[in-house]
PDB file of C-alpha atoms and ligand atoms in Angstrom:
ATOM      1  CA  MET A   7       0.502  22.759   9.561  1.00 75.00           C
ATOM      2  CA  GLY A   8       2.380  20.023   7.681  1.00 92.00           C
ATOM      3  CA  LYS A   9       0.710  17.794   5.147  1.00 98.00           C
ATOM      4  CA  VAL A  10      -0.893  14.610   6.472  1.00 98.00           C
ATOM      5  CA  MET A  11      -0.079  11.272   4.831  1.00 99.00           C
ATOM      6  CA  LEU A  12      -1.983   8.091   5.694  1.00 99.00           C
ATOM      7  CA  ILE A  13      -0.033   4.909   4.967  1.00 99.00           C
ATOM      8  CA  THR A  14      -2.036   1.720   5.311  1.00 99.00           C
ATOM      9  CA  GLY A  15      -0.156  -1.372   6.529  1.00 98.00           C
ATOM     10  CA  ALA A  16       2.751   0.656   7.859  1.00 98.00           C
ATOM     11  CA  SER A  17       3.806  -1.406  10.862  1.00 98.00           C
ATOM     12  CA  ARG A  18       6.607  -3.056   8.866  1.00 98.00           C
ATOM     13  CA  GLY A  19       8.108  -3.567   5.439  1.00 98.00           C
ATOM     14  CA  ILE A  20       7.479  -1.077   2.621  1.00 98.00           C
ATOM     15  CA  GLY A  21       4.831   0.827   4.603  1.00 99.00           C
ATOM     16  CA  ALA A  22       7.153   1.395   7.562  1.00 98.00           C
ATOM     17  CA  ALA A  23       9.985   2.526   5.253  1.00 98.00           C
ATOM     18  CA  THR A  24       7.560   4.955   3.593  1.00 99.00           C
ATOM     19  CA  ALA A  25       6.473   6.322   6.978  1.00 98.00           C
ATOM     20  CA  ARG A  26      10.095   6.923   8.043  1.00 98.00           C
ATOM     21  CA  LEU A  27      10.996   8.660   4.792  1.00 98.00           C
ATOM     22  CA  ALA A  28       7.801  10.749   4.744  1.00 98.00           C
ATOM     23  CA  ALA A  29       8.271  11.903   8.348  1.00 98.00           C
ATOM     24  CA  GLY A  30      11.842  12.921   7.491  1.00 97.00           C
ATOM     25  CA  GLN A  31      10.434  15.055   4.675  1.00 97.00           C
ATOM     26  CA  GLY A  32       8.041  16.841   7.039  1.00 98.00           C
ATOM     27  CA  TYR A  33       4.806  14.932   6.533  1.00 98.00           C
ATOM     28  CA  ARG A  34       2.673  14.210   9.585  1.00 98.00           C
ATOM     29  CA  VAL A  35       2.238  10.467   9.128  1.00 98.00           C
ATOM     30  CA  VAL A  36      -0.587   8.156  10.125  1.00 99.00           C
ATOM     31  CA  ILE A  37       0.676   4.610  10.561  1.00 98.00           C
ATOM     32  CA  ASN A  38      -2.195   2.207  10.031  1.00 99.00           C
ATOM     33  CA  TYR A  39      -1.781  -1.428  11.045  1.00 98.00           C
ATOM     34  CA  GLN A  40      -3.991  -4.462  11.527  1.00 98.00           C
ATOM     35  CA  ARG A  41      -2.352  -6.620  14.200  1.00 98.00           C
ATOM     36  CA  SER A  42       1.198  -5.445  14.927  1.00 98.00           C
ATOM     37  CA  ARG A  43       0.465  -2.826  17.558  1.00 98.00           C
ATOM     38  CA  GLU A  44       3.883  -3.040  19.215  1.00 98.00           C
ATOM     39  CA  ALA A  45       5.715  -2.564  15.925  1.00 98.00           C
ATOM     40  CA  ALA A  46       3.467   0.383  15.001  1.00 98.00           C
ATOM     41  CA  ASP A  47       3.982   2.027  18.410  1.00 98.00           C
ATOM     42  CA  ALA A  48       7.750   1.475  18.164  1.00 98.00           C
ATOM     43  CA  LEU A  49       7.777   3.175  14.750  1.00 98.00           C
ATOM     44  CA  VAL A  50       5.842   6.158  16.149  1.00 98.00           C
ATOM     45  CA  GLU A  51       8.410   6.355  18.957  1.00 98.00           C
ATOM     46  CA  THR A  52      11.345   6.282  16.498  1.00 98.00           C
ATOM     47  CA  ILE A  53       9.792   9.017  14.354  1.00 98.00           C
ATOM     48  CA  THR A  54       8.838  11.292  17.238  1.00 98.00           C
ATOM     49  CA  THR A  55      12.222  10.992  18.985  1.00 98.00           C
ATOM     50  CA  THR A  56      13.877  12.159  15.779  1.00 95.00           C
ATOM     51  CA  GLY A  57      11.649  15.261  15.586  1.00 96.00           C
ATOM     52  CA  GLY A  58       8.893  13.947  13.319  1.00 98.00           C
ATOM     53  CA  GLU A  59       5.144  13.641  13.888  1.00 98.00           C
ATOM     54  CA  ALA A  60       3.386  10.269  13.721  1.00 98.00           C
ATOM     55  CA  LEU A  61       0.269   8.566  14.985  1.00 98.00           C
ATOM     56  CA  ALA A  62      -0.589   4.828  14.922  1.00 98.00           C
ATOM     57  CA  LEU A  63      -4.201   3.827  14.202  1.00 98.00           C
ATOM     58  CA  ARG A  64      -5.497   0.271  14.038  1.00 98.00           C
ATOM     59  CA  ALA A  65      -7.958  -0.758  11.313  1.00 99.00           C
ATOM     60  CA  ASP A  66      -8.510  -3.705   9.024  1.00 99.00           C
ATOM     61  CA  VAL A  67      -8.672  -2.012   5.613  1.00 98.00           C
ATOM     62  CA  ALA A  68     -11.000  -4.744   4.357  1.00 98.00           C
ATOM     63  CA  ASP A  69     -13.645  -3.815   6.968  1.00 98.00           C
ATOM     64  CA  GLU A  70     -15.900  -0.949   5.878  1.00 98.00           C
ATOM     65  CA  ALA A  71     -16.836   0.204   9.387  1.00 99.00           C
ATOM     66  CA  GLN A  72     -13.221   0.138  10.570  1.00 99.00           C
ATOM     67  CA  VAL A  73     -12.105   2.148   7.536  1.00 99.00           C
ATOM     68  CA  ARG A  74     -14.782   4.783   8.182  1.00 98.00           C
ATOM     69  CA  ARG A  75     -13.606   5.034  11.799  1.00 98.00           C
ATOM     70  CA  LEU A  76      -9.963   5.298  10.722  1.00 99.00           C
ATOM     71  CA  PHE A  77     -10.776   8.355   8.612  1.00 99.00           C
ATOM     72  CA  THR A  78     -13.019  10.040  11.185  1.00 98.00           C
ATOM     73  CA  ASP A  79     -10.224   9.550  13.752  1.00 98.00           C
ATOM     74  CA  ILE A  80      -7.838  11.301  11.349  1.00 98.00           C
ATOM     75  CA  ASP A  81     -10.384  14.128  10.910  1.00 98.00           C
ATOM     76  CA  ALA A  82     -10.640  14.544  14.669  1.00 98.00           C
ATOM     77  CA  ARG A  83      -6.947  14.221  15.531  1.00 98.00           C
ATOM     78  CA  LEU A  84      -5.161  15.811  12.569  1.00 97.00           C
ATOM     79  CA  GLY A  85      -7.850  17.847  10.816  1.00 97.00           C
ATOM     80  CA  ARG A  86      -6.739  17.226   7.234  1.00 97.00           C
ATOM     81  CA  LEU A  87      -5.611  14.581   4.771  1.00 98.00           C
ATOM     82  CA  ASP A  88      -3.314  15.234   1.820  1.00 98.00           C
ATOM     83  CA  VAL A  89      -1.899  11.886   0.726  1.00 99.00           C
ATOM     84  CA  LEU A  90      -3.199   8.317   0.899  1.00 99.00           C
ATOM     85  CA  ILE A  91      -0.786   5.433   0.346  1.00 99.00           C
ATOM     86  CA  ASN A  92      -2.787   2.227  -0.216  1.00 99.00           C
ATOM     87  CA  ASN A  93       0.023  -0.088   0.873  1.00 99.00           C
ATOM     88  CA  ALA A  94      -1.677  -2.725   3.066  1.00 98.00           C
ATOM     89  CA  GLY A  95      -1.437  -6.012   1.229  1.00 98.00           C
ATOM     90  CA  MET A  96      -1.144  -9.704   1.799  1.00 98.00           C
ATOM     91  CA  LEU A  97      -0.672 -13.032   0.061  1.00 98.00           C
ATOM     92  CA  GLU A  98      -1.092 -16.629   1.122  1.00 98.00           C
ATOM     93  CA  GLN A  99       0.806 -19.913   0.809  1.00 98.00           C
ATOM     94  CA  GLN A 100       2.259 -20.568  -2.618  1.00 98.00           C
ATOM     95  CA  MET A 101       0.179 -23.097  -4.589  1.00 98.00           C
ATOM     96  CA  ARG A 102      -1.285 -23.802  -8.009  1.00 98.00           C
ATOM     97  CA  LEU A 103      -4.658 -22.225  -8.763  1.00 98.00           C
ATOM     98  CA  GLU A 104      -6.462 -25.573  -9.024  1.00 98.00           C
ATOM     99  CA  ARG A 105      -5.864 -26.136  -5.282  1.00 98.00           C
ATOM    100  CA  MET A 106      -7.126 -22.709  -4.167  1.00 98.00           C
ATOM    101  CA  SER A 107     -10.430 -22.197  -2.354  1.00 98.00           C
ATOM    102  CA  LEU A 108     -12.982 -19.488  -3.070  1.00 98.00           C
ATOM    103  CA  GLU A 109     -12.521 -18.254   0.521  1.00 98.00           C
ATOM    104  CA  ARG A 110      -8.830 -17.694  -0.139  1.00 98.00           C
ATOM    105  CA  TRP A 111      -9.581 -15.590  -3.249  1.00 98.00           C
ATOM    106  CA  GLN A 112     -12.105 -13.607  -1.194  1.00 98.00           C
ATOM    107  CA  ARG A 113      -9.539 -12.908   1.544  1.00 98.00           C
ATOM    108  CA  VAL A 114      -6.851 -11.886  -0.948  1.00 98.00           C
ATOM    109  CA  PHE A 115      -9.211  -9.584  -2.828  1.00 98.00           C
ATOM    110  CA  ALA A 116     -10.632  -8.181   0.425  1.00 98.00           C
ATOM    111  CA  THR A 117      -7.352  -6.703   1.647  1.00 98.00           C
ATOM    112  CA  ASN A 118      -5.583  -5.965  -1.635  1.00 98.00           C
ATOM    113  CA  VAL A 119      -8.519  -4.679  -3.705  1.00 99.00           C
ATOM    114  CA  TYR A 120     -11.499  -3.836  -1.494  1.00 98.00           C
ATOM    115  CA  GLY A 121      -9.177  -2.240   1.078  1.00 99.00           C
ATOM    116  CA  SER A 122      -7.747   0.103  -1.546  1.00 98.00           C
ATOM    117  CA  PHE A 123     -11.274   0.900  -2.776  1.00 99.00           C
ATOM    118  CA  LEU A 124     -12.649   1.608   0.716  1.00 99.00           C
ATOM    119  CA  CYS A 125      -9.720   3.841   1.710  1.00 99.00           C
ATOM    120  CA  SER A 126      -9.751   5.678  -1.619  1.00 99.00           C
ATOM    121  CA  ARG A 127     -13.473   6.389  -1.267  1.00 98.00           C
ATOM    122  CA  GLU A 128     -12.975   7.978   2.157  1.00 98.00           C
ATOM    123  CA  ALA A 129      -9.913   9.922   0.988  1.00 99.00           C
ATOM    124  CA  ILE A 130     -11.713  11.320  -2.085  1.00 98.00           C
ATOM    125  CA  ALA A 131     -14.537  12.667   0.096  1.00 98.00           C
ATOM    126  CA  ARG A 132     -11.934  14.672   2.031  1.00 98.00           C
ATOM    127  CA  MET A 133      -9.516  15.693  -0.737  1.00 98.00           C
ATOM    128  CA  SER A 134     -11.690  16.429  -3.772  1.00 98.00           C
ATOM    129  CA  THR A 135     -11.698  20.105  -4.749  1.00 98.00           C
ATOM    130  CA  ARG A 136     -15.199  19.528  -6.130  1.00 98.00           C
ATOM    131  CA  GLN A 137     -16.281  18.620  -2.595  1.00 96.00           C
ATOM    132  CA  GLY A 138     -14.527  21.544  -0.900  1.00 97.00           C
ATOM    133  CA  GLY A 139     -11.175  19.814  -0.292  1.00 98.00           C
ATOM    134  CA  ARG A 140      -7.647  21.005  -1.097  1.00 98.00           C
ATOM    135  CA  GLY A 141      -6.868  18.215  -3.592  1.00 98.00           C
ATOM    136  CA  GLY A 142      -4.410  15.443  -2.871  1.00 98.00           C
ATOM    137  CA  VAL A 143      -2.583  12.356  -4.013  1.00 99.00           C
ATOM    138  CA  ILE A 144      -3.290   8.625  -3.898  1.00 99.00           C
ATOM    139  CA  VAL A 145      -0.478   6.127  -4.427  1.00 99.00           C
ATOM    140  CA  ASN A 146      -1.448   2.472  -4.724  1.00 99.00           C
ATOM    141  CA  VAL A 147       1.112  -0.216  -3.954  1.00 99.00           C
ATOM    142  CA  SER A 148       0.501  -2.804  -6.644  1.00 99.00           C
ATOM    143  CA  SER A 149       3.017  -5.467  -7.698  1.00 98.00           C
ATOM    144  CA  ILE A 150       4.979  -6.554 -10.727  1.00 98.00           C
ATOM    145  CA  ALA A 151       2.975  -9.778 -10.231  1.00 98.00           C
ATOM    146  CA  ALA A 152       0.109  -7.963 -11.983  1.00 98.00           C
ATOM    147  CA  ARG A 153       2.208  -8.139 -15.166  1.00 98.00           C
ATOM    148  CA  LEU A 154       3.984 -11.484 -14.575  1.00 98.00           C
ATOM    149  CA  GLY A 155       0.961 -13.413 -13.247  1.00 98.00           C
ATOM    150  CA  ALA A 156       2.785 -15.300 -10.431  1.00 98.00           C
ATOM    151  CA  PRO A 157       2.356 -18.829 -11.873  1.00 98.00           C
ATOM    152  CA  GLU A 158       3.001 -21.680  -9.417  1.00 97.00           C
ATOM    153  CA  GLU A 159       2.956 -19.127  -6.585  1.00 98.00           C
ATOM    154  CA  TYR A 160      -0.174 -16.993  -6.197  1.00 98.00           C
ATOM    155  CA  ILE A 161      -2.243 -16.141  -9.251  1.00 98.00           C
ATOM    156  CA  ASP A 162      -4.974 -14.858  -6.902  1.00 98.00           C
ATOM    157  CA  TYR A 163      -2.597 -12.187  -5.579  1.00 98.00           C
ATOM    158  CA  ALA A 164      -1.434 -11.291  -9.113  1.00 98.00           C
ATOM    159  CA  ALA A 165      -5.067 -10.942 -10.222  1.00 99.00           C
ATOM    160  CA  ALA A 166      -5.823  -8.733  -7.222  1.00 99.00           C
ATOM    161  CA  LYS A 167      -2.902  -6.453  -8.078  1.00 99.00           C
ATOM    162  CA  GLY A 168      -4.130  -6.398 -11.692  1.00 99.00           C
ATOM    163  CA  ALA A 169      -7.394  -5.021 -10.329  1.00 99.00           C
ATOM    164  CA  VAL A 170      -5.428  -2.399  -8.386  1.00 99.00           C
ATOM    165  CA  ASP A 171      -3.723  -1.339 -11.633  1.00 99.00           C
ATOM    166  CA  SER A 172      -7.065  -0.953 -13.426  1.00 99.00           C
ATOM    167  CA  MET A 173      -8.458   1.020 -10.503  1.00 98.00           C
ATOM    168  CA  THR A 174      -5.386   3.293 -10.614  1.00 99.00           C
ATOM    169  CA  VAL A 175      -5.806   4.064 -14.308  1.00 98.00           C
ATOM    170  CA  GLY A 176      -9.565   4.642 -14.106  1.00 99.00           C
ATOM    171  CA  LEU A 177      -9.475   6.668 -10.918  1.00 98.00           C
ATOM    172  CA  ALA A 178      -6.681   8.897 -12.222  1.00 99.00           C
ATOM    173  CA  LYS A 179      -8.927   9.928 -15.116  1.00 98.00           C
ATOM    174  CA  GLU A 180     -12.036  10.197 -12.957  1.00 98.00           C
ATOM    175  CA  LEU A 181     -10.302  12.426 -10.394  1.00 98.00           C
ATOM    176  CA  ALA A 182      -8.169  14.597 -12.652  1.00 98.00           C
ATOM    177  CA  ALA A 183     -10.689  17.440 -12.380  1.00 98.00           C
ATOM    178  CA  ASP A 184     -10.963  16.929  -8.605  1.00 98.00           C
ATOM    179  CA  GLY A 185      -7.349  17.953  -7.956  1.00 98.00           C
ATOM    180  CA  ILE A 186      -6.347  14.401  -7.050  1.00 99.00           C
ATOM    181  CA  ARG A 187      -3.514  12.530  -8.776  1.00 99.00           C
ATOM    182  CA  VAL A 188      -3.581   8.729  -8.642  1.00 99.00           C
ATOM    183  CA  ASN A 189      -0.585   6.514  -9.436  1.00 99.00           C
ATOM    184  CA  ALA A 190       0.788   3.121  -8.490  1.00 99.00           C
ATOM    185  CA  VAL A 191       4.180   1.611  -7.793  1.00 99.00           C
ATOM    186  CA  ARG A 192       4.756  -1.985  -8.829  1.00 98.00           C
ATOM    187  CA  PRO A 193       7.526  -3.441  -6.654  1.00 98.00           C
ATOM    188  CA  GLY A 194       9.338  -6.541  -7.853  1.00 98.00           C
ATOM    189  CA  VAL A 195      10.944  -8.813  -5.273  1.00 97.00           C
ATOM    190  CA  ILE A 196      11.557  -6.794  -2.132  1.00 98.00           C
ATOM    191  CA  ASP A 197      13.157  -8.161   1.003  1.00 96.00           C
ATOM    192  CA  THR A 198      10.299  -8.030   3.558  1.00 97.00           C
ATOM    193  CA  GLU A 199       8.340 -10.446   5.741  1.00 96.00           C
ATOM    194  CA  ILE A 200       5.589 -10.874   3.123  1.00 97.00           C
ATOM    195  CA  HIS A 201       7.476 -13.845   1.634  1.00 96.00           C
ATOM    196  CA  THR A 202       7.102 -15.716   4.942  1.00 95.00           C
ATOM    197  CA  SER A 203       3.312 -15.572   4.429  1.00 95.00           C
ATOM    198  CA  GLY A 204       3.852 -17.288   1.093  1.00 96.00           C
ATOM    199  CA  GLY A 205       5.720 -20.072   2.902  1.00 96.00           C
ATOM    200  CA  GLU A 206       9.134 -19.124   1.506  1.00 96.00           C
ATOM    201  CA  PRO A 207      11.072 -16.610   3.658  1.00 96.00           C
ATOM    202  CA  GLN A 208      14.123 -17.040   1.379  1.00 95.00           C
ATOM    203  CA  ARG A 209      12.177 -16.364  -1.860  1.00 95.00           C
ATOM    204  CA  VAL A 210      14.411 -13.416  -2.766  1.00 94.00           C
ATOM    205  CA  ALA A 211      17.466 -15.695  -2.951  1.00 95.00           C
ATOM    206  CA  ARG A 212      15.635 -18.260  -5.117  1.00 95.00           C
ATOM    207  CA  VAL A 213      14.448 -15.789  -7.755  1.00 96.00           C
ATOM    208  CA  VAL A 214      17.467 -13.473  -7.794  1.00 97.00           C
ATOM    209  CA  ALA A 215      18.721 -14.867 -11.132  1.00 96.00           C
ATOM    210  CA  SER A 216      15.522 -13.566 -12.787  1.00 96.00           C
ATOM    211  CA  ILE A 217      16.214  -9.966 -11.695  1.00 98.00           C
ATOM    212  CA  PRO A 218      18.324  -8.058 -14.257  1.00 98.00           C
ATOM    213  CA  LEU A 219      19.855  -5.797 -11.597  1.00 98.00           C
ATOM    214  CA  GLY A 220      21.055  -8.974  -9.858  1.00 97.00           C
ATOM    215  CA  ARG A 221      19.511  -8.478  -6.418  1.00 97.00           C
ATOM    216  CA  GLY A 222      16.218  -8.084  -4.581  1.00 97.00           C
ATOM    217  CA  GLY A 223      15.067  -4.581  -3.728  1.00 98.00           C
ATOM    218  CA  ARG A 224      14.965  -2.897  -0.347  1.00 98.00           C
ATOM    219  CA  ALA A 225      11.821  -1.413   1.215  1.00 98.00           C
ATOM    220  CA  ASP A 226      13.411   2.042   1.279  1.00 98.00           C
ATOM    221  CA  GLU A 227      13.976   1.895  -2.498  1.00 98.00           C
ATOM    222  CA  VAL A 228      10.228   1.432  -3.010  1.00 99.00           C
ATOM    223  CA  ALA A 229       9.534   4.173  -0.455  1.00 99.00           C
ATOM    224  CA  GLU A 230      11.624   6.634  -2.515  1.00 98.00           C
ATOM    225  CA  ALA A 231       9.415   5.988  -5.569  1.00 99.00           C
ATOM    226  CA  ILE A 232       6.237   6.361  -3.503  1.00 99.00           C
ATOM    227  CA  LEU A 233       7.419   9.647  -2.007  1.00 99.00           C
ATOM    228  CA  TRP A 234       8.298  10.999  -5.447  1.00 99.00           C
ATOM    229  CA  LEU A 235       4.821  10.179  -6.788  1.00 99.00           C
ATOM    230  CA  ALA A 236       3.322  11.880  -3.725  1.00 98.00           C
ATOM    231  CA  SER A 237       5.431  15.012  -4.207  1.00 98.00           C
ATOM    232  CA  GLU A 238       4.977  18.196  -6.227  1.00 98.00           C
ATOM    233  CA  GLN A 239       7.876  16.997  -8.407  1.00 98.00           C
ATOM    234  CA  ALA A 240       5.366  14.517  -9.878  1.00 98.00           C
ATOM    235  CA  SER A 241       2.741  17.230 -10.532  1.00 98.00           C
ATOM    236  CA  HIS A 242       2.134  16.151 -14.160  1.00 98.00           C
ATOM    237  CA  THR A 243       2.136  12.411 -13.410  1.00 98.00           C
ATOM    238  CA  THR A 244      -1.193  10.651 -12.979  1.00 98.00           C
ATOM    239  CA  GLY A 245      -2.470   7.233 -14.028  1.00 99.00           C
ATOM    240  CA  SER A 246       1.103   5.856 -14.095  1.00 98.00           C
ATOM    241  CA  LEU A 247       2.236   2.399 -13.019  1.00 98.00           C
ATOM    242  CA  LEU A 248       5.862   2.803 -11.917  1.00 98.00           C
ATOM    243  CA  ASP A 249       7.800  -0.472 -11.848  1.00 98.00           C
ATOM    244  CA  VAL A 250      10.375  -0.695  -9.046  1.00 98.00           C
ATOM    245  CA  SER A 251      11.495  -4.169  -9.915  1.00 98.00           C
ATOM    246  CA  GLY A 252      15.177  -4.188 -10.776  1.00 98.00           C
ATOM    247  CA  GLY A 253      14.259  -4.588 -14.440  1.00 98.00           C
ATOM    248  CA  ARG A 254      12.205  -7.749 -13.944  1.00 95.00           C
TER     249      ARG A 254
HETATM  250  P1  NAP B 315       4.642  -7.007   4.912  1.00 93.80           P
HETATM  251  O1  NAP B 315       6.050  -6.820   5.392  1.00 93.80           O
HETATM  252  O2  NAP B 315       4.011  -8.348   5.034  1.00 93.80           O
HETATM  253  O3  NAP B 315       3.725  -5.921   5.607  1.00 93.80           O
HETATM  254  C1  NAP B 315       2.351  -5.892   5.340  1.00 93.80           C
HETATM  255  C2  NAP B 315       1.711  -4.761   6.113  1.00 93.80           C
HETATM  256  O4  NAP B 315       0.333  -4.712   5.756  1.00 93.80           O
HETATM  257  C3  NAP B 315       1.781  -4.934   7.609  1.00 93.80           C
HETATM  258  O5  NAP B 315       1.993  -3.668   8.197  1.00 93.80           O
HETATM  259  C4  NAP B 315       0.390  -5.466   7.958  1.00 93.80           C
HETATM  260  O6  NAP B 315      -0.052  -5.067   9.250  1.00 93.80           O
HETATM  261  C5  NAP B 315      -0.449  -4.738   6.935  1.00 93.80           C
HETATM  262  N1  NAP B 315      -1.734  -5.371   6.659  1.00 93.80           N
HETATM  263  C6  NAP B 315      -1.978  -6.595   6.110  1.00 93.80           C
HETATM  264  N2  NAP B 315      -3.292  -6.801   5.983  1.00 93.80           N
HETATM  265  C7  NAP B 315      -3.905  -5.668   6.467  1.00 93.80           C
HETATM  266  C8  NAP B 315      -5.246  -5.252   6.619  1.00 93.80           C
HETATM  267  N3  NAP B 315      -6.275  -6.049   6.244  1.00 93.80           N
HETATM  268  N4  NAP B 315      -5.494  -4.030   7.146  1.00 93.80           N
HETATM  269  C9  NAP B 315      -4.494  -3.219   7.533  1.00 93.80           C
HETATM  270  N5  NAP B 315      -3.187  -3.556   7.421  1.00 93.80           N
HETATM  271  C10 NAP B 315      -2.910  -4.768   6.892  1.00 93.80           C
HETATM  272  O7  NAP B 315       4.516  -6.635   3.361  1.00 93.80           O
HETATM  273  P2  NAP B 315       5.361  -5.680   2.383  1.00 93.80           P
HETATM  274  O8  NAP B 315       6.264  -6.547   1.612  1.00 93.80           O
HETATM  275  O9  NAP B 315       5.879  -4.501   3.099  1.00 93.80           O
HETATM  276  O10 NAP B 315       4.186  -5.268   1.397  1.00 93.80           O
HETATM  277  C11 NAP B 315       3.622  -3.968   1.345  1.00 93.80           C
HETATM  278  C12 NAP B 315       2.882  -3.836   0.035  1.00 93.80           C
HETATM  279  O11 NAP B 315       3.810  -4.055  -1.041  1.00 93.80           O
HETATM  280  C13 NAP B 315       1.778  -4.863  -0.161  1.00 93.80           C
HETATM  281  O12 NAP B 315       0.685  -4.261  -0.819  1.00 93.80           O
HETATM  282  C14 NAP B 315       2.412  -5.910  -1.061  1.00 93.80           C
HETATM  283  O13 NAP B 315       1.462  -6.614  -1.787  1.00 93.80           O
HETATM  284  C15 NAP B 315       3.284  -5.025  -1.924  1.00 93.80           C
HETATM  285  N6  NAP B 315       4.388  -5.728  -2.594  1.00 93.80           N
HETATM  286  C16 NAP B 315       5.398  -6.308  -1.890  1.00 93.80           C
HETATM  287  C17 NAP B 315       6.424  -6.957  -2.573  1.00 93.80           C
HETATM  288  C18 NAP B 315       7.571  -7.640  -1.879  1.00 93.80           C
HETATM  289  O14 NAP B 315       8.340  -8.349  -2.544  1.00 93.80           O
HETATM  290  N7  NAP B 315       7.748  -7.443  -0.573  1.00 93.80           N
HETATM  291  C19 NAP B 315       6.405  -7.016  -3.975  1.00 93.80           C
HETATM  292  C20 NAP B 315       5.349  -6.416  -4.658  1.00 93.80           C
HETATM  293  C21 NAP B 315       4.351  -5.754  -3.956  1.00 93.80           C
HETATM  294  P3  NAP B 315       0.028  -6.038  10.556  1.00 93.80           P
HETATM  295  O15 NAP B 315       1.494  -6.359  10.726  1.00 93.80           O
HETATM  296  O16 NAP B 315      -0.504  -5.218  11.649  1.00 93.80           O
HETATM  297  O17 NAP B 315      -0.792  -7.253  10.216  1.00 93.80           O
END
C-alpha cells in the first residue's frame, strides 16, 4: 500500500503541481479543494489515466467540522495518512493596511493560519508514534512575504504567513519525538492564479526586476521542494523554512 499524501488547495496552482509530482512518485494523493470541483475532478482523471491513484475531497480548511470530515473520509477510503501538505491559501485585493477591515484580516487568517492549524491537528492524531501512528511529515506552504512584509500589497497575508512560519518552528520541536517532521517552503513570486485575487494578474511581470534569478517561479519548481521535504532524503530536516524565491 503506497503512502497517502493529503494536499490542501490542490485544484490548481502549486497544490495541483504537487499532486501531479507526488502521484508520479507513487504517493496515493488526496486532492482537497474548496470550490473548483471540475478542476479537481479533471486532475484526478489526469493522474489516474497515467497510472497514478488520486481522490478529490471538498472541504473548506477554515471550517472545523469540514476538516474533521475530510480526515474521517480519508480514514474510511484510504486507511492511512503519511504526509500533509498545508498548501491551501488565499489573499485579497492589494491595499494599504489603513484601508483594511477586521473582517478581511479574519478571512485571511482563517484560511492561511487556522486552516493549517486545524489540518495539522487532525494529521497529528493519525501520524504520531506516541498515539499509535507510523509517524509522518507535514509541509506548510508559507511565503517569502513572511520575511518581506508585502508593503502596499497585503500585510495581512504576510502576517498570516509569519504565523505559519512560527507554527512550523514550534511544531517541529513539539513533534520531533512523535516521529513527525515539520517544515515549510516559502515561495517567492510564482506564476499562478493567486495574483488575480490580489487584483493584479500580471504581478509577476511587474516585480520581475526584484528577483535575482530574473524571472518568476513555476508551480512545479515549488512542488519539487515540497516533495523533497516530504521524502526520506530530508530525514534529518525539521523546523526548516526553505525559500523557493529566485533569491528574492
Ligand atoms: P491558487 O492558484 O490561487 O490556488 C489556491 C488553492 O487553494 C486552490 O486550489 C483553492 O481551491 C484552494 N483554497 C483556497 N482557499 C481554500 C480553503 N479555505 N479551503 C480549501 N482550499 C482552499 O494559489 P497558489 O499560488 O497555487 O498558492 C498555493 C499556496 O502557495 C498558498 O498557500 C499561497 O499563499 C502560497 N504562495 C503562493 C505564491 C505565488 O506567488 N503564487 C507565493 C508565495 C506563497 P478552490 O479553487 O477550490 O477555491
